[in-house]
Amino acid sequence: MPLRTTLLRDVIFKIVFCQPVILMAFLNAVLEHSGDRVILEVEVLNPQVSPREFLIEKVAILDVKAKDQAGRRYNIELQLQSESYYIERSLYYLSGLYREQLEPGESYAQLKRTVGISVLNFALFPTRQSCHSRFRFREDDGSELSDILEIHYLELPKVQLDSDLETPLARWLHFLRYSELYEDYEQLPRSLQNDKEITMALESKTKAYASA
């Protein structure tokens, strides 16, 4: 039986999304950036991984940390299974990425916007229909304190196979959720075939499995 080459495997996910072009497209889709807000450059802050090394050694948490051309920080994590206090854990990681920007004695004015993105293979908010949740600091009346910290949860089980694929985020969610269905370009839905970065991600996924 042929191997099903899913993206929902920690090491494969990191290999694919450590590639700046793919990562930029994914971040712009999740953050819904366009025009002069588009992320134009990213630097991955934690190193690339070896497919063979990690598929064999089964090293723990393989998130992707990055910063963009404006110094804004991002942490992207794939979480395959539900666990107690996952929200608390994700906020802890987000605050750590925010805090580690400064060395002792440096000005708080140097702190940059910090965004966490959790790609979840389970329903974190079972009673909500939306597969994309975004949270920032707000007053009870809805007024915002600051956007310097922001966290997103992408719940893949809520993504339906026949969902609309008009937006970049919808296409990325579909590809993440159903990546094991697609082994080559011709199998992709037409809208995904026309998305250059998704086709790059498909090729990267295939190569990662081939070299493992």
PDB file of C-alpha atoms in Angstrom:
ATOM      1  CA  MET A   1       0.000   0.000   0.000  1.00  0.00           C
ATOM      2  CA  PRO A   2       1.548   3.371  -0.958  1.00  0.00           C
ATOM      3  CA  LEU A   3       2.594   5.807   1.770  1.00  0.00           C
ATOM      4  CA  ARG A   4       0.093   8.606   2.321  1.00  0.00           C
ATOM      5  CA  THR A   5       2.188  11.750   2.294  1.00  0.00           C
ATOM      6  CA  THR A   6       0.350  14.011   4.687  1.00  0.00           C
ATOM      7  CA  LEU A   7       1.543  17.445   5.774  1.00  0.00           C
ATOM      8  CA  LEU A   8       0.173  16.685   9.232  1.00  0.00           C
ATOM      9  CA  ARG A   9       3.404  15.252  10.520  1.00  0.00           C
ATOM     10  CA  ASP A  10       5.578  17.533  12.621  1.00  0.00           C
ATOM     11  CA  VAL A  11       8.834  17.128  10.743  1.00  0.00           C
ATOM     12  CA  ILE A  12       7.252  17.340   7.274  1.00  0.00           C
ATOM     13  CA  PHE A  13       5.289  20.425   8.311  1.00  0.00           C
ATOM     14  CA  LYS A  14       8.468  22.137   9.475  1.00  0.00           C
ATOM     15  CA  ILE A  15      10.487  21.183   6.398  1.00  0.00           C
ATOM     16  CA  VAL A  16       7.797  22.665   4.146  1.00  0.00           C
ATOM     17  CA  PHE A  17       7.078  25.830   6.119  1.00  0.00           C
ATOM     18  CA  CYS A  18      10.712  26.664   6.832  1.00  0.00           C
ATOM     19  CA  GLN A  19      10.902  27.699   3.177  1.00  0.00           C
ATOM     20  CA  PRO A  20      10.506  31.503   3.150  1.00  0.00           C
ATOM     21  CA  VAL A  21       8.348  31.797   0.014  1.00  0.00           C
ATOM     22  CA  ILE A  22       5.879  29.195   1.293  1.00  0.00           C
ATOM     23  CA  LEU A  23       5.915  30.637   4.803  1.00  0.00           C
ATOM     24  CA  MET A  24       5.274  34.195   3.572  1.00  0.00           C
ATOM     25  CA  ALA A  25       2.280  33.077   1.522  1.00  0.00           C
ATOM     26  CA  PHE A  26       0.839  31.169   4.468  1.00  0.00           C
ATOM     27  CA  LEU A  27       1.322  34.078   6.891  1.00  0.00           C
ATOM     28  CA  ASN A  28      -0.229  36.580   4.491  1.00  0.00           C
ATOM     29  CA  ALA A  29      -3.207  34.235   4.047  1.00  0.00           C
ATOM     30  CA  VAL A  30      -3.780  33.711   7.783  1.00  0.00           C
ATOM     31  CA  LEU A  31      -3.313  37.401   8.614  1.00  0.00           C
ATOM     32  CA  GLU A  32      -5.332  38.463   5.544  1.00  0.00           C
ATOM     33  CA  HIS A  33      -2.610  40.890   4.517  1.00  0.00           C
ATOM     34  CA  SER A  34      -2.773  42.674   1.189  1.00  0.00           C
ATOM     35  CA  GLY A  35      -1.458  45.856  -0.398  1.00  0.00           C
ATOM     36  CA  ASP A  36       1.162  47.660   1.667  1.00  0.00           C
ATOM     37  CA  ARG A  37       0.575  45.283   4.596  1.00  0.00           C
ATOM     38  CA  VAL A  38       1.895  42.234   2.736  1.00  0.00           C
ATOM     39  CA  ILE A  39       4.840  40.439   4.297  1.00  0.00           C
ATOM     40  CA  LEU A  40       7.626  40.716   1.732  1.00  0.00           C
ATOM     41  CA  GLU A  41      10.475  38.990   3.525  1.00  0.00           C
ATOM     42  CA  VAL A  42      10.816  36.459   6.328  1.00  0.00           C
ATOM     43  CA  GLU A  43      13.754  34.993   8.177  1.00  0.00           C
ATOM     44  CA  VAL A  44      13.299  31.630   9.888  1.00  0.00           C
ATOM     45  CA  LEU A  45      14.777  31.918  13.383  1.00  0.00           C
ATOM     46  CA  ASN A  46      15.103  28.212  14.156  1.00  0.00           C
ATOM     47  CA  PRO A  47      17.077  26.026  11.773  1.00  0.00           C
ATOM     48  CA  GLN A  48      15.971  23.771   8.975  1.00  0.00           C
ATOM     49  CA  VAL A  49      15.673  20.089   9.802  1.00  0.00           C
ATOM     50  CA  SER A  50      16.865  16.889   8.178  1.00  0.00           C
ATOM     51  CA  PRO A  51      13.964  14.643   7.115  1.00  0.00           C
ATOM     52  CA  ARG A  52      15.881  11.423   7.824  1.00  0.00           C
ATOM     53  CA  GLU A  53      17.173  12.583  11.211  1.00  0.00           C
ATOM     54  CA  PHE A  54      13.820  13.617  12.607  1.00  0.00           C
ATOM     55  CA  LEU A  55      11.643  10.898  11.144  1.00  0.00           C
ATOM     56  CA  ILE A  56      13.980   8.385  12.791  1.00  0.00           C
ATOM     57  CA  GLU A  57      14.757  10.188  16.048  1.00  0.00           C
ATOM     58  CA  LYS A  58      11.223  11.517  16.686  1.00  0.00           C
ATOM     59  CA  VAL A  59      12.392  14.764  18.248  1.00  0.00           C
ATOM     60  CA  ALA A  60       9.722  16.697  20.172  1.00  0.00           C
ATOM     61  CA  ILE A  61       8.126  20.083  19.378  1.00  0.00           C
ATOM     62  CA  LEU A  62       8.999  21.243  15.860  1.00  0.00           C
ATOM     63  CA  ASP A  63       7.516  24.702  15.512  1.00  0.00           C
ATOM     64  CA  VAL A  64       8.562  27.381  13.045  1.00  0.00           C
ATOM     65  CA  LYS A  65       9.747  30.716  14.409  1.00  0.00           C
ATOM     66  CA  ALA A  66      10.251  33.629  12.034  1.00  0.00           C
ATOM     67  CA  LYS A  67      10.455  37.395  11.744  1.00  0.00           C
ATOM     68  CA  ASP A  68       9.498  39.624   8.828  1.00  0.00           C
ATOM     69  CA  GLN A  69      11.039  42.710   7.237  1.00  0.00           C
ATOM     70  CA  ALA A  70       9.571  44.925   9.973  1.00  0.00           C
ATOM     71  CA  GLY A  71      10.903  42.738  12.794  1.00  0.00           C
ATOM     72  CA  ARG A  72       7.495  41.278  13.675  1.00  0.00           C
ATOM     73  CA  ARG A  73       7.733  37.793  15.160  1.00  0.00           C
ATOM     74  CA  TYR A  74       5.747  34.667  14.302  1.00  0.00           C
ATOM     75  CA  ASN A  75       5.451  31.209  15.800  1.00  0.00           C
ATOM     76  CA  ILE A  76       3.667  28.515  13.788  1.00  0.00           C
ATOM     77  CA  GLU A  77       2.974  25.202  15.488  1.00  0.00           C
ATOM     78  CA  LEU A  78       1.288  22.016  14.333  1.00  0.00           C
ATOM     79  CA  GLN A  79      -0.600  20.246  17.138  1.00  0.00           C
ATOM     80  CA  LEU A  80      -1.919  16.832  16.170  1.00  0.00           C
ATOM     81  CA  GLN A  81      -3.724  15.772  19.336  1.00  0.00           C
ATOM     82  CA  SER A  82      -5.876  17.547  21.872  1.00  0.00           C
ATOM     83  CA  GLU A  83      -4.342  18.023  25.286  1.00  0.00           C
ATOM     84  CA  SER A  84      -5.355  19.591  28.564  1.00  0.00           C
ATOM     85  CA  TYR A  85      -4.486  23.277  28.880  1.00  0.00           C
ATOM     86  CA  TYR A  86      -3.510  23.650  25.227  1.00  0.00           C
ATOM     87  CA  ILE A  87      -4.692  27.274  25.183  1.00  0.00           C
ATOM     88  CA  GLU A  88      -2.556  28.046  28.226  1.00  0.00           C
ATOM     89  CA  ARG A  89       0.447  26.358  26.597  1.00  0.00           C
ATOM     90  CA  SER A  90       0.037  28.253  23.335  1.00  0.00           C
ATOM     91  CA  LEU A  91      -0.179  31.566  25.215  1.00  0.00           C
ATOM     92  CA  TYR A  92       2.926  30.639  27.196  1.00  0.00           C
ATOM     93  CA  TYR A  93       4.873  30.058  23.966  1.00  0.00           C
ATOM     94  CA  LEU A  94       3.551  33.308  22.501  1.00  0.00           C
ATOM     95  CA  SER A  95       4.619  35.303  25.548  1.00  0.00           C
ATOM     96  CA  GLY A  96       8.039  33.662  25.426  1.00  0.00           C
ATOM     97  CA  LEU A  97       8.577  34.730  21.818  1.00  0.00           C
ATOM     98  CA  TYR A  98       7.501  38.254  22.778  1.00  0.00           C
ATOM     99  CA  ARG A  99       9.748  38.375  25.831  1.00  0.00           C
ATOM    100  CA  GLU A 100      12.887  37.002  24.171  1.00  0.00           C
ATOM    101  CA  GLN A 101      13.077  39.963  21.786  1.00  0.00           C
ATOM    102  CA  LEU A 102      14.838  42.054  24.447  1.00  0.00           C
ATOM    103  CA  GLU A 103      18.141  41.677  26.228  1.00  0.00           C
ATOM    104  CA  PRO A 104      18.445  43.036  29.806  1.00  0.00           C
ATOM    105  CA  GLY A 105      18.489  46.827  29.786  1.00  0.00           C
ATOM    106  CA  GLU A 106      16.989  47.262  26.311  1.00  0.00           C
ATOM    107  CA  SER A 107      13.998  49.571  25.777  1.00  0.00           C
ATOM    108  CA  TYR A 108      10.450  48.224  25.644  1.00  0.00           C
ATOM    109  CA  ALA A 109      10.035  50.510  22.621  1.00  0.00           C
ATOM    110  CA  GLN A 110      11.982  47.893  20.644  1.00  0.00           C
ATOM    111  CA  LEU A 111       9.287  45.238  21.119  1.00  0.00           C
ATOM    112  CA  LYS A 112       7.632  44.179  17.875  1.00  0.00           C
ATOM    113  CA  ARG A 113       4.243  42.679  17.155  1.00  0.00           C
ATOM    114  CA  THR A 114       4.227  38.964  17.959  1.00  0.00           C
ATOM    115  CA  VAL A 115       1.782  36.484  16.418  1.00  0.00           C
ATOM    116  CA  GLY A 116       1.150  32.848  17.249  1.00  0.00           C
ATOM    117  CA  ILE A 117      -0.530  30.467  14.796  1.00  0.00           C
ATOM    118  CA  SER A 118      -1.652  27.033  15.974  1.00  0.00           C
ATOM    119  CA  VAL A 119      -2.570  24.545  13.249  1.00  0.00           C
ATOM    120  CA  LEU A 120      -4.771  22.016  15.052  1.00  0.00           C
ATOM    121  CA  ASN A 121      -5.843  18.547  14.001  1.00  0.00           C
ATOM    122  CA  PHE A 122      -8.687  18.646  16.528  1.00  0.00           C
ATOM    123  CA  ALA A 123     -11.559  20.954  17.442  1.00  0.00           C
ATOM    124  CA  LEU A 124     -10.424  23.358  20.141  1.00  0.00           C
ATOM    125  CA  PHE A 125     -13.772  25.192  20.200  1.00  0.00           C
ATOM    126  CA  PRO A 126     -16.351  22.470  19.404  1.00  0.00           C
ATOM    127  CA  THR A 127     -19.384  24.769  19.621  1.00  0.00           C
ATOM    128  CA  ARG A 128     -18.040  27.282  17.093  1.00  0.00           C
ATOM    129  CA  GLN A 129     -18.557  26.768  13.374  1.00  0.00           C
ATOM    130  CA  SER A 130     -15.600  28.805  12.147  1.00  0.00           C
ATOM    131  CA  CYS A 131     -12.316  26.981  11.658  1.00  0.00           C
ATOM    132  CA  HIS A 132     -10.304  30.199  12.143  1.00  0.00           C
ATOM    133  CA  SER A 133     -10.254  32.050  15.473  1.00  0.00           C
ATOM    134  CA  ARG A 134      -8.200  35.197  16.151  1.00  0.00           C
ATOM    135  CA  PHE A 135      -7.657  36.763  19.590  1.00  0.00           C
ATOM    136  CA  ARG A 136      -6.144  40.058  20.796  1.00  0.00           C
ATOM    137  CA  PHE A 137      -6.332  42.150  23.970  1.00  0.00           C
ATOM    138  CA  ARG A 138      -9.649  43.995  24.165  1.00  0.00           C
ATOM    139  CA  GLU A 139     -11.755  45.813  26.767  1.00  0.00           C
ATOM    140  CA  ASP A 140     -15.186  44.384  27.588  1.00  0.00           C
ATOM    141  CA  ASP A 141     -16.779  47.041  25.369  1.00  0.00           C
ATOM    142  CA  GLY A 142     -14.698  45.850  22.401  1.00  0.00           C
ATOM    143  CA  SER A 143     -12.124  48.647  22.366  1.00  0.00           C
ATOM    144  CA  GLU A 144      -8.626  47.348  21.728  1.00  0.00           C
ATOM    145  CA  LEU A 145      -5.755  47.746  24.177  1.00  0.00           C
ATOM    146  CA  SER A 146      -3.059  46.740  21.691  1.00  0.00           C
ATOM    147  CA  ASP A 147      -2.460  44.495  18.697  1.00  0.00           C
ATOM    148  CA  ILE A 148       1.121  43.751  19.736  1.00  0.00           C
ATOM    149  CA  LEU A 149       0.122  40.214  20.786  1.00  0.00           C
ATOM    150  CA  GLU A 150      -2.181  38.116  18.621  1.00  0.00           C
ATOM    151  CA  ILE A 151      -2.938  34.414  18.459  1.00  0.00           C
ATOM    152  CA  HIS A 152      -4.718  32.360  15.795  1.00  0.00           C
ATOM    153  CA  TYR A 153      -6.171  28.857  16.015  1.00  0.00           C
ATOM    154  CA  LEU A 154      -6.843  26.936  12.794  1.00  0.00           C
ATOM    155  CA  GLU A 155      -9.075  23.905  13.455  1.00  0.00           C
ATOM    156  CA  LEU A 156      -8.595  21.570  10.507  1.00  0.00           C
ATOM    157  CA  PRO A 157     -11.368  19.027  11.292  1.00  0.00           C
ATOM    158  CA  LYS A 158     -13.900  21.790  10.604  1.00  0.00           C
ATOM    159  CA  VAL A 159     -12.650  22.182   7.027  1.00  0.00           C
ATOM    160  CA  GLN A 160     -15.020  20.390   4.658  1.00  0.00           C
ATOM    161  CA  LEU A 161     -13.761  18.738   1.474  1.00  0.00           C
ATOM    162  CA  ASP A 162     -16.245  20.716  -0.633  1.00  0.00           C
ATOM    163  CA  SER A 163     -15.624  24.054   1.121  1.00  0.00           C
ATOM    164  CA  ASP A 164     -15.357  27.220  -0.949  1.00  0.00           C
ATOM    165  CA  LEU A 165     -11.742  27.850  -2.047  1.00  0.00           C
ATOM    166  CA  GLU A 166     -11.997  31.492  -3.100  1.00  0.00           C
ATOM    167  CA  THR A 167      -9.687  33.001  -0.457  1.00  0.00           C
ATOM    168  CA  PRO A 168      -5.978  32.253   0.060  1.00  0.00           C
ATOM    169  CA  LEU A 169      -6.672  31.077   3.615  1.00  0.00           C
ATOM    170  CA  ALA A 170      -9.430  28.713   2.457  1.00  0.00           C
ATOM    171  CA  ARG A 171      -7.017  27.163  -0.032  1.00  0.00           C
ATOM    172  CA  TRP A 172      -4.288  26.702   2.572  1.00  0.00           C
ATOM    173  CA  LEU A 173      -6.724  25.177   5.063  1.00  0.00           C
ATOM    174  CA  HIS A 174      -7.990  22.762   2.416  1.00  0.00           C
ATOM    175  CA  PHE A 175      -4.459  21.763   1.452  1.00  0.00           C
ATOM    176  CA  LEU A 176      -3.416  21.229   5.071  1.00  0.00           C
ATOM    177  CA  ARG A 177      -6.535  19.228   5.904  1.00  0.00           C
ATOM    178  CA  TYR A 178      -6.534  17.048   2.790  1.00  0.00           C
ATOM    179  CA  SER A 179      -2.861  16.994   1.773  1.00  0.00           C
ATOM    180  CA  GLU A 180      -2.740  13.213   1.828  1.00  0.00           C
ATOM    181  CA  LEU A 181      -5.176  13.150  -1.103  1.00  0.00           C
ATOM    182  CA  TYR A 182      -2.717  14.948  -3.351  1.00  0.00           C
ATOM    183  CA  GLU A 183       0.481  13.291  -4.520  1.00  0.00           C
ATOM    184  CA  ASP A 184       1.059  15.400  -7.625  1.00  0.00           C
ATOM    185  CA  TYR A 185      -0.004  18.626  -9.326  1.00  0.00           C
ATOM    186  CA  GLU A 186      -2.672  17.037 -11.495  1.00  0.00           C
ATOM    187  CA  GLN A 187      -4.624  15.801  -8.482  1.00  0.00           C
ATOM    188  CA  LEU A 188      -5.015  19.279  -7.001  1.00  0.00           C
ATOM    189  CA  PRO A 189      -8.276  21.213  -7.433  1.00  0.00           C
ATOM    190  CA  ARG A 190      -7.905  23.843 -10.155  1.00  0.00           C
ATOM    191  CA  SER A 191      -7.875  26.743  -7.689  1.00  0.00           C
ATOM    192  CA  LEU A 192      -4.957  25.145  -5.833  1.00  0.00           C
ATOM    193  CA  GLN A 193      -3.126  24.463  -9.096  1.00  0.00           C
ATOM    194  CA  ASN A 194      -3.232  28.204  -9.720  1.00  0.00           C
ATOM    195  CA  ASP A 195      -1.705  28.973  -6.317  1.00  0.00           C
ATOM    196  CA  LYS A 196       2.068  28.921  -6.864  1.00  0.00           C
ATOM    197  CA  GLU A 197       3.052  28.600  -3.218  1.00  0.00           C
ATOM    198  CA  ILE A 198       0.676  25.701  -2.597  1.00  0.00           C
ATOM    199  CA  THR A 199       2.092  23.817  -5.560  1.00  0.00           C
ATOM    200  CA  MET A 200       5.565  24.525  -4.127  1.00  0.00           C
ATOM    201  CA  ALA A 201       4.412  23.120  -0.791  1.00  0.00           C
ATOM    202  CA  LEU A 202       3.104  19.987  -2.516  1.00  0.00           C
ATOM    203  CA  GLU A 203       6.445  19.467  -4.254  1.00  0.00           C
ATOM    204  CA  SER A 204       8.334  20.066  -0.998  1.00  0.00           C
ATOM    205  CA  LYS A 205       6.133  17.574   0.853  1.00  0.00           C
ATOM    206  CA  THR A 206       6.754  14.915  -1.801  1.00  0.00           C
ATOM    207  CA  LYS A 207      10.524  15.494  -1.757  1.00  0.00           C
ATOM    208  CA  ALA A 208      10.637  15.367   2.058  1.00  0.00           C
ATOM    209  CA  TYR A 209       9.014  11.946   2.124  1.00  0.00           C
ATOM    210  CA  ALA A 210      11.217  10.707  -0.724  1.00  0.00           C
ATOM    211  CA  SER A 211      14.396  11.685   1.117  1.00  0.00           C
ATOM    212  CA  ALA A 212      13.341  10.276   4.500  1.00  0.00           C
TER     213      ALA A 212
END
